Coordinates of C-alpha atoms in Angstrom, one line a residue:
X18 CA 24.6 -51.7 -4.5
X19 CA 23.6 -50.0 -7.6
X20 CA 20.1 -52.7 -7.4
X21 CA 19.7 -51.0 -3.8
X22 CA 19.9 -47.4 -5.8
X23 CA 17.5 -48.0 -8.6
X24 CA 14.8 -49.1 -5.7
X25 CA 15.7 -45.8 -3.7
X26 CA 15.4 -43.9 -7.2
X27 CA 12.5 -45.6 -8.0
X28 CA 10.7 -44.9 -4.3
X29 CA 11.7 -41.1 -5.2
X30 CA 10.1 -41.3 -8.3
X31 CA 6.7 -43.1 -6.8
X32 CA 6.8 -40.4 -4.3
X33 CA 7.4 -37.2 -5.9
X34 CA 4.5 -38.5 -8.3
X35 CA 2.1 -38.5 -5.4
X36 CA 3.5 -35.2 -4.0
X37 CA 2.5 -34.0 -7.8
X38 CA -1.0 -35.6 -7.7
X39 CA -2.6 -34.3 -4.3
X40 CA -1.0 -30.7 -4.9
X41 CA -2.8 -30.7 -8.2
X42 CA -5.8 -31.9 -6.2
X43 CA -5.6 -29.1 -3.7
X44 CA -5.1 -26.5 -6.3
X45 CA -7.9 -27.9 -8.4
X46 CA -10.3 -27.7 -5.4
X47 CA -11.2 -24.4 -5.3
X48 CA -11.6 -24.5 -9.3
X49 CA -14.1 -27.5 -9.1
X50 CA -15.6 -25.5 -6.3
X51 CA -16.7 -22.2 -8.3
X52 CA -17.5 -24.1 -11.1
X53 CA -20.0 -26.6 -9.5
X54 CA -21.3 -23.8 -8.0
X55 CA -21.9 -21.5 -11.0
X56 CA -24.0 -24.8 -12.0
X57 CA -26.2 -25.1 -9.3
X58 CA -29.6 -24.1 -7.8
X59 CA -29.8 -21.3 -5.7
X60 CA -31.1 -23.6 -3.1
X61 CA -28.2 -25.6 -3.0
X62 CA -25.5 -23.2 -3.2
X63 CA -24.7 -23.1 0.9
X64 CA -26.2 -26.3 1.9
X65 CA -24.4 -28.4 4.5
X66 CA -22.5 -30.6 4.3
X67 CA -21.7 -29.8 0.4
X68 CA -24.3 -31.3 -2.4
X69 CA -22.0 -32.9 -5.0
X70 CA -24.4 -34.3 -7.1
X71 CA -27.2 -32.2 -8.9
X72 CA -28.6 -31.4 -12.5
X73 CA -26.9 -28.5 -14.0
X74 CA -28.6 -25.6 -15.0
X75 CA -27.5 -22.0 -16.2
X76 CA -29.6 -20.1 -14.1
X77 CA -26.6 -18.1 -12.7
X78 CA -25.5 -17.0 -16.4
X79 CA -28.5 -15.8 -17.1
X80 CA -28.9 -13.6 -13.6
X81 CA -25.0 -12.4 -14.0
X82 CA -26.2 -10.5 -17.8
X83 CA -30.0 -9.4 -17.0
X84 CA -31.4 -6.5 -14.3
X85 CA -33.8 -8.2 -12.7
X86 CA -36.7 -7.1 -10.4
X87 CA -38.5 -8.8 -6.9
X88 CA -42.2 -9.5 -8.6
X89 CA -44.9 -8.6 -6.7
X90 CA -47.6 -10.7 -6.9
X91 CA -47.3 -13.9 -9.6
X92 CA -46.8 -13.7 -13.5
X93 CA -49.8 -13.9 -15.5
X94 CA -50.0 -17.7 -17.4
X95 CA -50.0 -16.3 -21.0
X96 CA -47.1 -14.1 -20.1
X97 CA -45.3 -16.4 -18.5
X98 CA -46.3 -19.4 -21.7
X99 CA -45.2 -16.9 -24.1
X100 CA -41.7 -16.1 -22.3
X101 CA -38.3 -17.9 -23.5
X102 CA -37.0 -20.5 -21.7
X103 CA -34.6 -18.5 -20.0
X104 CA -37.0 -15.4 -18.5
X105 CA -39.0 -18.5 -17.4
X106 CA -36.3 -18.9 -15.4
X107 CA -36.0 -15.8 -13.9
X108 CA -40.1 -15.9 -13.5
X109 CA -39.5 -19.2 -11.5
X110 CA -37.5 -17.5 -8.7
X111 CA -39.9 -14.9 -8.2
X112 CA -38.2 -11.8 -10.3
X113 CA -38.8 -10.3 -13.6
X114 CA -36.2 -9.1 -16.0
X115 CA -36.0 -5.2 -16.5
X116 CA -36.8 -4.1 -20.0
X117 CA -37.0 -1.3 -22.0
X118 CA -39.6 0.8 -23.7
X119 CA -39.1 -1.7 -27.0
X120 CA -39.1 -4.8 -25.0
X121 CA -35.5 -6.0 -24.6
X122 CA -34.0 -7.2 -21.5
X123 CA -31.6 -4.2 -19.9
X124 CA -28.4 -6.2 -19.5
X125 CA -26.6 -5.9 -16.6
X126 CA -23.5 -3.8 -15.3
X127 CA -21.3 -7.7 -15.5
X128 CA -20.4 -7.3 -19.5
X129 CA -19.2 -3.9 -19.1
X130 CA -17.3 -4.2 -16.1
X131 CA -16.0 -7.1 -17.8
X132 CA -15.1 -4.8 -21.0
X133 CA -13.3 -2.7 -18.3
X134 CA -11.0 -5.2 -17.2
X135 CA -9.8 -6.1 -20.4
X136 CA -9.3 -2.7 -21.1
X137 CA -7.1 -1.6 -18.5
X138 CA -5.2 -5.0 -18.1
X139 CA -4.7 -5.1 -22.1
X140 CA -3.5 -1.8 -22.2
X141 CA -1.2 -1.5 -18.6
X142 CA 0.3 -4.6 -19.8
X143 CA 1.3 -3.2 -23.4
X144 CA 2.7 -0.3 -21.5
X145 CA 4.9 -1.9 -18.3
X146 CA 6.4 -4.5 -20.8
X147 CA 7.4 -2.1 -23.7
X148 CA 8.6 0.6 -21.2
X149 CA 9.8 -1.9 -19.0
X150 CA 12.1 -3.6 -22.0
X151 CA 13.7 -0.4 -23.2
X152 CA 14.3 0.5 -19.7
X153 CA 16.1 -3.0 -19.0
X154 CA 18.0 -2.5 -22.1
X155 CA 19.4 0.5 -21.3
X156 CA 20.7 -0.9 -17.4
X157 CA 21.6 -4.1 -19.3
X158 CA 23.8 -2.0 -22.8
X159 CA 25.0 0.6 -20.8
X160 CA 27.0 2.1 -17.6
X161 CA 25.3 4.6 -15.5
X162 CA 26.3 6.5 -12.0
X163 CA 24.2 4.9 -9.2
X164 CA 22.6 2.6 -11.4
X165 CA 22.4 -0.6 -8.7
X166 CA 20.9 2.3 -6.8
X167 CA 18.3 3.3 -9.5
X168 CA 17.4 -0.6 -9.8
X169 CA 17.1 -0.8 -6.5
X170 CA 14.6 2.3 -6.3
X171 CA 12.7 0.9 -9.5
X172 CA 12.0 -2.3 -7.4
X173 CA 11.2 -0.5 -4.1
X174 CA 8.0 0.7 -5.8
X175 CA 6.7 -3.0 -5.2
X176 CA 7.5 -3.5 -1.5
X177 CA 4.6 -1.8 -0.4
X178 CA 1.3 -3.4 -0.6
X179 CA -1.3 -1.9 -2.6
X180 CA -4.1 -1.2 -0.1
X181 CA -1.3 0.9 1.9
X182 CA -0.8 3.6 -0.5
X183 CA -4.6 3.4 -1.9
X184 CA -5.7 6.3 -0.2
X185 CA -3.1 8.9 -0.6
X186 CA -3.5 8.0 -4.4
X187 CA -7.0 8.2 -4.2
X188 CA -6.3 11.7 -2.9
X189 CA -4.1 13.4 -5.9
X190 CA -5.8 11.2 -8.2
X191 CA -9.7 13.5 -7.1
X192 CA -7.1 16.2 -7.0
X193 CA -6.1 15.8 -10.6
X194 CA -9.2 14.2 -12.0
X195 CA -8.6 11.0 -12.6
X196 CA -10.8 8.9 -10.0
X197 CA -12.7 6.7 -12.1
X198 CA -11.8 6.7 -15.3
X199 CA -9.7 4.4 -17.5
X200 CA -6.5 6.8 -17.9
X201 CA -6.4 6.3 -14.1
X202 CA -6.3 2.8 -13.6
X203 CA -4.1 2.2 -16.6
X204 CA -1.8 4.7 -15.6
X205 CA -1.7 2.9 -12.2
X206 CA -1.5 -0.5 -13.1
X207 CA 1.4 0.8 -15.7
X208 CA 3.6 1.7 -12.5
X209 CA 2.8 -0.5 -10.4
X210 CA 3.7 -3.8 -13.0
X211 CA 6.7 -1.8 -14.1
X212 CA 9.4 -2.7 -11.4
X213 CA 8.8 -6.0 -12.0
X214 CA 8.8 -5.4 -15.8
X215 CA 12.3 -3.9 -15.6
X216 CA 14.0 -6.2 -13.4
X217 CA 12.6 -9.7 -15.4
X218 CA 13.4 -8.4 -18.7
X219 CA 16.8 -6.7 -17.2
X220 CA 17.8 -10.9 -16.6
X221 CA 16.9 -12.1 -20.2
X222 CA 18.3 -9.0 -22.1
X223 CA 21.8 -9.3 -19.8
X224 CA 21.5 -12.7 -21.8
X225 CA 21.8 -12.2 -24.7
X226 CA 25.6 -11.7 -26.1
X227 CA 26.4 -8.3 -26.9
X228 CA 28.8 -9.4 -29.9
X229 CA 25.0 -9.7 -31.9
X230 CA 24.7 -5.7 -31.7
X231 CA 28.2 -5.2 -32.4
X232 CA 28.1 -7.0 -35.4
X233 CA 25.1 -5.2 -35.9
X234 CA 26.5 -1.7 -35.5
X235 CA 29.5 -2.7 -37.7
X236 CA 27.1 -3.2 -40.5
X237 CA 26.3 0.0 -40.4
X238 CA 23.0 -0.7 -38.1
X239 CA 22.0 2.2 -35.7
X240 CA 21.6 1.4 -32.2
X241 CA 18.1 1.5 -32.3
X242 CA 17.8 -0.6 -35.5
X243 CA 19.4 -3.4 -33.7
X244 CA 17.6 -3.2 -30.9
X245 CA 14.7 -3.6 -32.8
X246 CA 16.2 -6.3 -35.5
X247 CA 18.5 -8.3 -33.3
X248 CA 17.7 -7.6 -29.4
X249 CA 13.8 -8.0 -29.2
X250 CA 13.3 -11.0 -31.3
X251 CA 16.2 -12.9 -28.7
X252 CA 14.0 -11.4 -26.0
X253 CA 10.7 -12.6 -27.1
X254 CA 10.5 -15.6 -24.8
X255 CA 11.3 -13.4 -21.9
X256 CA 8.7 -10.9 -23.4
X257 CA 6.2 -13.5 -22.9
X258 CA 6.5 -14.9 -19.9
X259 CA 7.0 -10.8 -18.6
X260 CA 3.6 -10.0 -20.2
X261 CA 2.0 -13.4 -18.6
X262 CA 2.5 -11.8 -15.2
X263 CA 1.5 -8.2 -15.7
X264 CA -1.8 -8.9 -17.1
X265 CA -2.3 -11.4 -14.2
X266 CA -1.3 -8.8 -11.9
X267 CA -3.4 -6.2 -13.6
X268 CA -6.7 -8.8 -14.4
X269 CA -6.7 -9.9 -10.8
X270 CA -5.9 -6.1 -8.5
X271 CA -8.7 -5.5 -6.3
X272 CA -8.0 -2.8 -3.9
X273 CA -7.1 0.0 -6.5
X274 CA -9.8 -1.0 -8.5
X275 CA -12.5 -0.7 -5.4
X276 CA -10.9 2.7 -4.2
X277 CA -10.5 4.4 -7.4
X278 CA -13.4 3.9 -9.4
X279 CA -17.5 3.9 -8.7
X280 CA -19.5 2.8 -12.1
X281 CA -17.4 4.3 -15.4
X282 CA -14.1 2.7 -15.1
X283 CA -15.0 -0.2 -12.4
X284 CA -13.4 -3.4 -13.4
X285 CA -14.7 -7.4 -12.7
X286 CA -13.3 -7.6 -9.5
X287 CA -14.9 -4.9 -6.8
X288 CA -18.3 -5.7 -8.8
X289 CA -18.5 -9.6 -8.9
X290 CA -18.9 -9.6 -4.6
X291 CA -21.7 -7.2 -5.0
X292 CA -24.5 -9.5 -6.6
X293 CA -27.5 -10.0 -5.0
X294 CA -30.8 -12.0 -5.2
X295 CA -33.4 -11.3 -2.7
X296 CA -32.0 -8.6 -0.6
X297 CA -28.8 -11.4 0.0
X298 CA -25.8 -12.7 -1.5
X299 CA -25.8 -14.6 -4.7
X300 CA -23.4 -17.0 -4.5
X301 CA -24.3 -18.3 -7.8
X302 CA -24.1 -15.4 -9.9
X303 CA -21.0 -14.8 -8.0
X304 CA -19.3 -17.8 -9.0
X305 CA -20.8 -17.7 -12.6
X306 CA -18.8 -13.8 -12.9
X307 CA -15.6 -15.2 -11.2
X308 CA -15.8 -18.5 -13.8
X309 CA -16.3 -16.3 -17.1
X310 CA -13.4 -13.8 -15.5
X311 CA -11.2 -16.8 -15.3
X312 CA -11.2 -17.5 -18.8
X313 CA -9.1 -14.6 -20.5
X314 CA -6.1 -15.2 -18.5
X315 CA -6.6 -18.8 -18.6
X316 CA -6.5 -19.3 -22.4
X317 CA -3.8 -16.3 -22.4
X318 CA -1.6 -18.3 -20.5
X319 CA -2.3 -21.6 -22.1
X320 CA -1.3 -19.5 -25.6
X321 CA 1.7 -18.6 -24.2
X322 CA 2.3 -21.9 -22.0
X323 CA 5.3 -23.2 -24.4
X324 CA 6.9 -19.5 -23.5
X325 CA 6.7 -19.3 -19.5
X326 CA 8.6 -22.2 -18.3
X327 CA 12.0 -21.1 -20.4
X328 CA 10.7 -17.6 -19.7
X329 CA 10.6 -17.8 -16.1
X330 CA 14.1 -20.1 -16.0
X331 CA 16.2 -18.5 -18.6
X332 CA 18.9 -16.1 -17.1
X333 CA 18.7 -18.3 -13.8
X334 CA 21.9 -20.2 -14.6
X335 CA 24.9 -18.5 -16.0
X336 CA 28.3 -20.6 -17.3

């Protein structure tokens, strides 16, 4: 009997190890996807069926950070011989980089849309968690009237989808003054990530025994001093993992970002779909801008990887 188990377990084992595997695959996919296709020629970009193999080349990069030009007519041999390898490359698909009275290459709108992003996301994030936290740690401390009532109005401010109530806040923001500028979108993003904010860190801060700030207070700590000395550094893993999500939230939102701004404040996302080459889309540079926006919330999940499993788990099980 217990042979026929360990074969059973075993089977589970084998199986749940394959289920792991091809739903890595399948998430991986569309990674591998933009990446190849960051790499490749223009002319390969859409061909069908797929071209797996090809010769990388950066030609994407180097569209996604210049303003570039349709040539008319073809580049003169001792321009084109005294050119760096990279405006060769722009040369060689029939466009000329944009410069300026001195002779430097005009970048493109990409870096500060990019510098945008981070912006906003940075800054939302800093304000839904720490409002968020002291919020949480008041429902969590103390006894309010009506306050599964005020929870439950805090999260109701999620339930909507965003492109629902785009338009009436595109309408008192123009009313106010706010379309298209950073205080907008940060202001925004700030109450949108903040339900979810008060009602993660709400679970980690419930927690954390109360005896710590009552020892605390006995010592002749203010309530505020433990908060500060004993409460936040328990909460720091649930900090974490809290921040994690409201900067992915706030990195990734499209649909406020494409109604409320036009060129000052826009952020990465409404302007990567809007590259073209040629008159048409470039699904090169496209994939190049999505890569390189990839990578901040990439490596700022990866620094807080050891963080966002107990983050995500703890205050799921109570004794």
């Amino acid at each position: 009997m217990a042979a026929v188990q360990s074969t059973r377990q075993k089977a589970l084992n084998h199986v749940a190890v394959v289920a792991v595997v091809l739903l890595t695959l399948v998430y991986l996919v569309p990674i591998y996807w933009i990446t190849s296709t960051a790499f490749k020629p223009r002319s390969l970009a859409t061909t069908v069926p797929p071209t797996v193999l090809f010769e990388p080349e950066v030609t994407a990069f180097i569209k996604l950070f210049t303003k570039r030009v349709q040539m008319i007519g073809t580049v003169k041999p001792e321009v084109y011989d005294k050119a760096p390898w990279w405006e060769k490359r722009i040369y060689d698909l029939g466009e000329r980089i944009i410069k300026d009275s001195r002779g430097n290459s005009e970048p493109s709108a990409y870096p500060s849309r990019f510098l945008n992003s981070l912006i906003v996301a940075v800054s939302s994030t800093l304000l839904a968690v720490a409002m968020g936290t002291l919020t949480a740690y008041g429902f969590s401390r103390f006894r309010m009237p009506g306050e599964q009532d005020w929870l439950f109005f805090i999260l109701s401010t999620r339930m909507l989808p965003p492109v629902v109530v785009a338009i009436p806040m595109f309408l008192m923001y123009r009313a106010v003054g706010l379309v298209d500028t950073h205080v907008g979108l940060i202001i925004l993003y700030t109450a949108f990530n903040l339900s979810f904010s008060v009602w993660l860190m709400k679970g980690f801060i419930d927690e954390i025994p109360k005896e710590y700030e009552e020892a605390a207070l006995v010592d002749g700590y203010t309530r505020m001093e433990a908060f500060f000395k004993i409460v936040l550094p328990q909460s720091a893993t649930g900090i974490a993992a809290t921040a994690v999500f409201c900067f992915i939230t706030a990195w990734n939102e499209y649909a406020f970002a494409l109604m409320m701004t036009n060129r000052r404040a826009q952020t990465a996302p409404p302007y990567i779909p809007s590259q073209l080459g040629s008159g048409i889309t470039d699904w090169t540079a496209i994939a190049a801008g999505t890569l390189l926006f990839l990578l901040p919330v990439a490596i700022f999940t990866f620094l807080l990887r050891k963080h966002l499993l107990r983050g995500v788990t703890f205050g799921a099980i109570r004794k």
